[in-house]
CSV table of C-alpha atoms and ligand atoms in Angstrom, one decimal:
chain,number,residue,atom,x,y,z
C,1,MET,CA,0.0,0.0,0.0
C,2,SER,CA,1.4,3.4,-1.1
C,3,LYS,CA,2.2,6.0,1.6
C,4,ARG,CA,1.2,8.7,-0.8
C,5,THR,CA,-2.3,10.2,-0.6
C,6,PRO,CA,-4.0,9.8,-4.0
C,7,LEU,CA,-4.7,13.0,-5.9
C,8,ILE,CA,-7.6,13.3,-8.3
C,9,VAL,CA,-7.6,16.4,-10.4
C,10,ALA,CA,-10.4,17.8,-12.6
C,11,ASN,CA,-9.3,20.0,-15.5
C,12,TRP,CA,-12.4,21.8,-16.8
C,13,LYS,CA,-10.3,23.5,-19.6
C,14,MET,CA,-12.1,26.3,-21.4
C,15,ASN,CA,-15.6,25.1,-20.4
C,16,LYS,CA,-18.3,26.7,-18.2
C,17,THR,CA,-19.4,30.2,-17.6
C,18,THR,CA,-19.3,31.3,-14.0
C,19,VAL,CA,-23.0,30.3,-13.4
C,20,GLU,CA,-22.4,26.9,-15.0
C,21,ALA,CA,-19.2,26.4,-13.0
C,22,VAL,CA,-21.0,27.1,-9.7
C,23,LEU,CA,-23.8,24.6,-10.6
C,24,LEU,CA,-21.2,21.9,-11.6
C,25,MET,CA,-19.2,22.5,-8.4
C,26,GLN,CA,-22.4,22.2,-6.3
C,27,ASP,CA,-23.4,19.0,-8.1
C,28,ILE,CA,-19.9,17.5,-7.5
C,29,LEU,CA,-19.9,18.4,-3.9
C,30,ASN,CA,-23.4,17.0,-3.4
C,31,ARG,CA,-22.2,13.7,-4.8
C,32,LEU,CA,-18.8,13.4,-3.1
C,33,ASN,CA,-18.9,11.6,0.1
C,34,PRO,CA,-17.1,13.8,2.7
C,35,GLY,CA,-15.5,10.6,4.1
C,36,GLU,CA,-13.7,10.2,0.7
C,37,MET,CA,-11.7,13.3,1.5
C,38,ASP,CA,-10.0,11.7,4.5
C,39,SER,CA,-8.0,9.3,2.3
C,40,HIS,CA,-7.9,11.3,-1.0
C,41,GLU,CA,-7.2,14.8,-2.2
C,42,VAL,CA,-9.5,16.1,-4.9
C,43,VAL,CA,-8.6,19.2,-6.9
C,44,VAL,CA,-10.9,21.1,-9.2
C,45,CYS,CA,-9.3,23.4,-11.8
C,46,PRO,CA,-11.9,25.8,-13.4
C,47,PRO,CA,-11.2,28.6,-15.9
C,48,PHE,CA,-9.6,31.7,-14.3
C,49,ILE,CA,-12.8,33.7,-14.5
C,50,ASP,CA,-14.7,31.1,-12.4
C,51,LEU,CA,-12.1,30.6,-9.6
C,52,LYS,CA,-13.6,33.1,-7.1
C,53,GLN,CA,-17.2,31.8,-7.3
C,54,VAL,CA,-16.1,28.2,-7.3
C,55,ALA,CA,-13.9,28.9,-4.2
C,56,THR,CA,-17.0,30.4,-2.5
C,57,VAL,CA,-19.1,27.3,-3.2
C,58,ILE,CA,-16.3,25.1,-1.8
C,59,GLU,CA,-16.0,27.3,1.3
C,60,TYR,CA,-19.8,27.4,1.9
C,61,ASP,CA,-19.9,23.6,1.8
C,62,ARG,CA,-16.9,23.4,4.2
C,63,SER,CA,-15.5,20.9,1.7
C,64,GLU,CA,-12.0,19.6,1.7
C,65,VAL,CA,-12.0,19.8,-2.1
C,66,ARG,CA,-9.0,22.0,-3.2
C,67,LEU,CA,-9.0,24.7,-5.8
C,68,GLY,CA,-6.5,24.7,-8.6
C,69,ALA,CA,-5.7,26.8,-11.7
C,70,GLN,CA,-5.0,25.6,-15.2
C,71,ASP,CA,-2.1,27.9,-15.9
C,72,VAL,CA,-0.1,30.8,-14.5
C,73,HIS,CA,2.4,33.5,-15.6
C,74,TRP,CA,5.9,33.4,-14.0
C,75,ARG,CA,6.2,37.1,-13.5
C,76,PRO,CA,4.9,38.6,-10.2
C,77,ASP,CA,3.1,41.5,-11.8
C,78,GLY,CA,3.5,44.1,-14.6
C,79,ALA,CA,2.6,44.7,-18.2
C,80,TYR,CA,1.6,41.2,-19.3
C,81,THR,CA,-1.8,41.7,-20.8
C,82,GLY,CA,-4.1,38.8,-20.2
C,83,ALA,CA,-1.8,37.0,-17.8
C,84,ILE,CA,-2.5,35.9,-14.2
C,85,SER,CA,0.2,35.7,-11.5
C,86,VAL,CA,0.9,33.3,-8.7
C,87,ARG,CA,0.0,35.9,-6.1
C,88,MET,CA,-3.4,36.4,-7.8
C,89,LEU,CA,-4.1,32.7,-7.7
C,90,ALA,CA,-3.1,32.4,-4.1
C,91,ALA,CA,-5.3,35.3,-3.1
C,92,VAL,CA,-8.4,33.6,-4.6
C,93,GLY,CA,-7.6,30.4,-2.7
C,94,CYS,CA,-5.7,28.2,-5.3
C,95,ARG,CA,-3.6,25.6,-3.7
C,96,PHE,CA,-2.6,23.8,-6.9
C,97,CYS,CA,-1.8,24.8,-10.5
C,98,ILE,CA,-1.4,22.7,-13.7
C,99,VAL,CA,1.8,23.6,-15.6
C,100,GLY,CA,2.9,22.6,-19.0
C,101,HIS,CA,-0.3,20.9,-20.1
C,102,SER,CA,0.2,19.6,-23.7
C,103,GLU,CA,-2.5,22.0,-25.0
C,104,ARG,CA,-0.5,24.9,-23.7
C,105,ARG,CA,2.7,23.5,-25.1
C,106,GLN,CA,1.2,22.8,-28.5
C,107,MET,CA,-1.4,25.5,-29.1
C,108,PHE,CA,0.2,28.3,-27.2
C,109,ARG,CA,3.8,27.3,-28.1
C,110,GLU,CA,5.0,27.1,-24.5
C,111,GLY,CA,8.5,25.6,-24.3
C,112,ASP,CA,10.4,23.9,-21.5
C,113,GLN,CA,11.9,27.2,-20.4
C,114,GLU,CA,8.5,28.8,-19.8
C,115,VAL,CA,7.3,25.7,-18.0
C,116,ALA,CA,10.4,25.7,-15.7
C,117,TRP,CA,9.8,29.4,-14.9
C,118,LYS,CA,6.2,28.9,-14.1
C,119,LEU,CA,7.0,25.9,-11.9
C,120,GLU,CA,9.6,27.9,-10.0
C,121,ALA,CA,7.3,30.8,-9.5
C,122,LEU,CA,4.6,28.5,-8.1
C,123,LEU,CA,6.9,26.8,-5.7
C,124,ASP,CA,8.2,30.1,-4.5
C,125,GLY,CA,4.6,31.4,-4.0
C,126,GLY,CA,3.5,28.3,-2.1
C,127,ILE,CA,1.2,26.8,-4.8
C,128,ALA,CA,1.7,23.1,-5.6
C,129,PRO,CA,2.5,22.6,-9.3
C,130,ILE,CA,1.1,19.7,-11.2
C,131,LEU,CA,3.7,19.3,-14.0
C,132,CYS,CA,2.3,17.7,-17.2
C,133,VAL,CA,4.5,15.7,-19.4
C,134,GLY,CA,3.8,13.3,-22.3
C,135,GLU,CA,4.9,12.2,-25.7
C,136,PRO,CA,3.1,12.9,-29.0
C,137,ALA,CA,1.8,10.0,-31.2
C,138,GLU,CA,4.7,10.2,-33.6
C,139,VAL,CA,7.2,9.7,-30.8
C,140,ARG,CA,5.2,6.8,-29.4
C,141,GLU,CA,5.2,5.2,-32.8
C,142,ARG,CA,9.0,4.9,-32.6
C,143,GLY,CA,8.6,2.7,-29.5
C,144,ARG,CA,8.5,2.7,-25.8
C,145,ARG,CA,12.1,3.7,-25.4
C,146,ALA,CA,11.7,6.8,-27.5
C,147,ALA,CA,8.6,7.8,-25.5
C,148,GLU,CA,10.5,7.4,-22.3
C,149,ASP,CA,13.4,9.5,-23.5
C,150,PHE,CA,11.0,12.2,-24.6
C,151,VAL,CA,9.1,12.3,-21.3
C,152,LEU,CA,12.2,12.2,-19.1
C,153,GLN,CA,13.7,15.0,-21.0
C,154,GLN,CA,10.6,17.1,-20.3
C,155,VAL,CA,10.8,16.2,-16.6
C,156,LYS,CA,14.5,17.1,-16.4
C,157,ALA,CA,14.0,20.4,-18.3
C,158,ALA,CA,11.3,21.5,-15.9
C,159,LEU,CA,12.8,20.3,-12.6
C,160,SER,CA,16.6,20.4,-12.9
C,161,THR,CA,16.9,23.7,-11.1
C,162,VAL,CA,14.2,23.0,-8.5
C,163,ASP,CA,15.5,23.0,-4.9
C,164,THR,CA,15.0,19.7,-3.1
C,165,ALA,CA,13.6,21.5,-0.1
C,166,LEU,CA,10.7,22.8,-2.2
C,167,ALA,CA,10.2,19.7,-4.4
C,168,ALA,CA,8.0,17.9,-1.9
C,169,LYS,CA,5.0,19.9,-3.0
C,170,LEU,CA,5.2,18.8,-6.6
C,171,ALA,CA,3.1,16.3,-8.6
C,172,VAL,CA,3.8,15.0,-12.1
C,173,ALA,CA,1.1,14.0,-14.5
C,174,TYR,CA,2.0,11.6,-17.3
C,175,GLU,CA,-0.4,12.5,-20.1
C,176,PRO,CA,0.5,10.9,-23.5
C,177,ILE,CA,-0.8,13.5,-26.0
C,178,TRP,CA,-2.3,10.8,-28.2
C,179,SER,CA,-4.6,9.8,-25.3
C,180,ILE,CA,-5.9,13.2,-24.3
C,181,GLY,CA,-9.6,13.6,-25.3
C,182,THR,CA,-9.3,10.8,-27.9
C,183,GLY,CA,-10.9,7.9,-25.9
C,184,ALA,CA,-7.7,6.0,-26.4
C,185,ALA,CA,-6.2,5.7,-22.9
C,186,ALA,CA,-2.8,4.2,-22.4
C,187,THR,CA,-2.8,0.7,-20.9
C,188,PRO,CA,-2.5,0.7,-17.1
C,189,GLU,CA,0.7,-1.3,-17.6
C,190,ASP,CA,2.3,1.2,-19.9
C,191,ALA,CA,1.3,4.1,-17.7
C,192,GLN,CA,2.8,2.3,-14.7
C,193,ARG,CA,6.0,1.7,-16.6
C,194,MET,CA,6.3,5.3,-17.5
C,195,ALA,CA,5.4,6.4,-14.0
C,196,ALA,CA,8.2,4.1,-12.6
C,197,ALA,CA,10.7,5.7,-15.1
C,198,ILE,CA,9.6,9.2,-14.0
C,199,ARG,CA,10.0,8.2,-10.3
C,200,ASP,CA,13.5,7.0,-11.0
C,201,CYS,CA,14.3,10.3,-12.7
C,202,LEU,CA,12.8,12.1,-9.6
C,203,ARG,CA,15.1,10.0,-7.4
C,204,GLN,CA,18.1,11.2,-9.3
C,205,LEU,CA,17.0,14.8,-8.9
C,206,PHE,CA,15.6,14.8,-5.4
C,207,GLY,CA,16.8,11.6,-3.6
C,208,ASP,CA,14.3,10.1,-1.1
C,209,VAL,CA,11.8,13.0,-1.6
C,210,ALA,CA,10.9,11.2,-4.8
C,211,GLU,CA,9.1,8.5,-2.7
C,212,ARG,CA,6.6,11.2,-1.5
C,213,LEU,CA,5.9,12.8,-4.9
C,214,ARG,CA,2.7,11.9,-6.5
C,215,ILE,CA,2.6,10.8,-10.1
C,216,LEU,CA,-0.7,10.9,-11.9
C,217,TYR,CA,-1.9,9.4,-15.2
C,218,GLY,CA,-4.1,11.5,-17.5
C,219,GLY,CA,-5.7,10.8,-20.9
C,220,SER,CA,-9.2,9.5,-21.6
C,221,LEU,CA,-9.8,8.3,-18.0
C,222,ASN,CA,-13.4,7.4,-17.5
C,223,VAL,CA,-15.7,5.5,-15.2
C,224,GLY,CA,-15.0,2.3,-17.2
C,225,ASN,CA,-11.2,2.3,-17.0
C,226,VAL,CA,-10.2,4.3,-13.9
C,227,ALA,CA,-10.2,1.3,-11.5
C,228,MET,CA,-7.5,-0.4,-13.6
C,229,PHE,CA,-5.1,2.4,-13.1
C,230,ALA,CA,-5.5,2.8,-9.3
C,231,PRO,CA,-3.7,-0.4,-8.2
C,232,GLN,CA,-0.5,0.4,-10.2
C,233,PRO,CA,2.2,1.0,-7.6
C,234,ASP,CA,3.7,4.2,-9.1
C,235,LEU,CA,0.4,5.8,-10.0
C,236,ASP,CA,-1.0,8.0,-7.3
C,237,GLY,CA,-4.0,9.5,-9.0
C,238,GLY,CA,-5.5,10.9,-12.1
C,239,LEU,CA,-5.8,14.1,-14.1
C,240,ILE,CA,-9.3,14.0,-15.6
C,241,GLY,CA,-10.4,16.3,-18.5
C,242,GLY,CA,-13.7,15.5,-20.3
C,243,ALA,CA,-15.1,13.2,-17.7
C,244,SER,CA,-14.7,15.8,-15.0
C,245,LEU,CA,-17.4,18.0,-16.6
C,246,ASP,CA,-20.0,15.3,-15.6
C,247,ALA,CA,-20.6,15.5,-11.8
C,248,GLN,CA,-21.9,12.0,-11.6
C,249,ALA,CA,-19.0,10.5,-13.6
C,250,PHE,CA,-16.3,12.5,-11.8
C,251,SER,CA,-17.6,11.7,-8.3
C,252,GLN,CA,-17.9,8.0,-9.3
C,253,MET,CA,-14.3,8.0,-10.5
C,254,VAL,CA,-13.1,9.5,-7.2
C,255,GLN,CA,-14.9,6.7,-5.4
C,256,LEU,CA,-13.6,4.0,-7.8
C,257,TRP,CA,-10.0,5.1,-7.3
C,258,ARG,CA,-10.6,5.0,-3.5
C,259,ASP,CA,-12.1,1.5,-3.6
C,260,GLN,CA,-9.1,-0.1,-5.2
I,301,LIG,C1,-6.5,16.5,-19.8
I,301,LIG,O1,-6.9,17.5,-20.3
I,301,LIG,O2,-5.5,16.7,-19.1
I,301,LIG,C2,-7.1,15.2,-20.0
I,301,LIG,C3,-6.5,14.2,-19.5
I,301,LIG,O3,-8.2,15.2,-20.8
I,301,LIG,P1,-9.2,13.9,-21.1
I,301,LIG,O4,-9.4,13.3,-19.7
I,301,LIG,O5,-10.4,14.5,-21.7
I,301,LIG,O6,-8.4,13.0,-22.0
């Protein structure tokens, strides 16, 4: 049995107006058993504009569900039109933030350097980063070894300069790009193999702290497959996109992970 508390993260992406986000959050909270929060950590990442109202719903419910953001800018403040800083996220109650999601890397051309800066800014500001890494289909087609090299390079690029004393807050999500939103999840065995390789890399970077870091799988998780990922020894939770927009499916997935 792992000593790590499982972490289940909902990524709502660019979905839900504020009213819709409030209703979804209320629905999720109504369905989550408060007892579930003792053994698990659940994080919900709405769009920036919904954060404040979703925080209010969580607070009113006295829920242990945590608030997270989907992205951040690394600068503390200044002339960065459209950007949101770590301090702003902290002020609204964010405890977590996704960094380096493949949609940001691909569609917004974010590189390893930006990801590393964001990660450092989050750790300095006391927000736990959820670092996303994962290979595209064309790399996976070259085989497992090529996929592993690609992913570990992303891990090292983001984390090489991180201080071990701060690293304990970190989580890493392995999200193969070909599995995101496609319905084609990785096999649990493949996800475990990659998670084990990531943990080895974290050991090289942070020594024993690596045993405490949570490694998640993300990519087309749903009610039908989540239970197969939960027993894998190096997988400590899931990052859930599409299915997290359905309160019934999401709460059931939290429960299914817990029951394994
Ligand atoms: C994601 O966006 O990180 C994700 C895993 O999406 P989905 O669950 O829809 O594949």
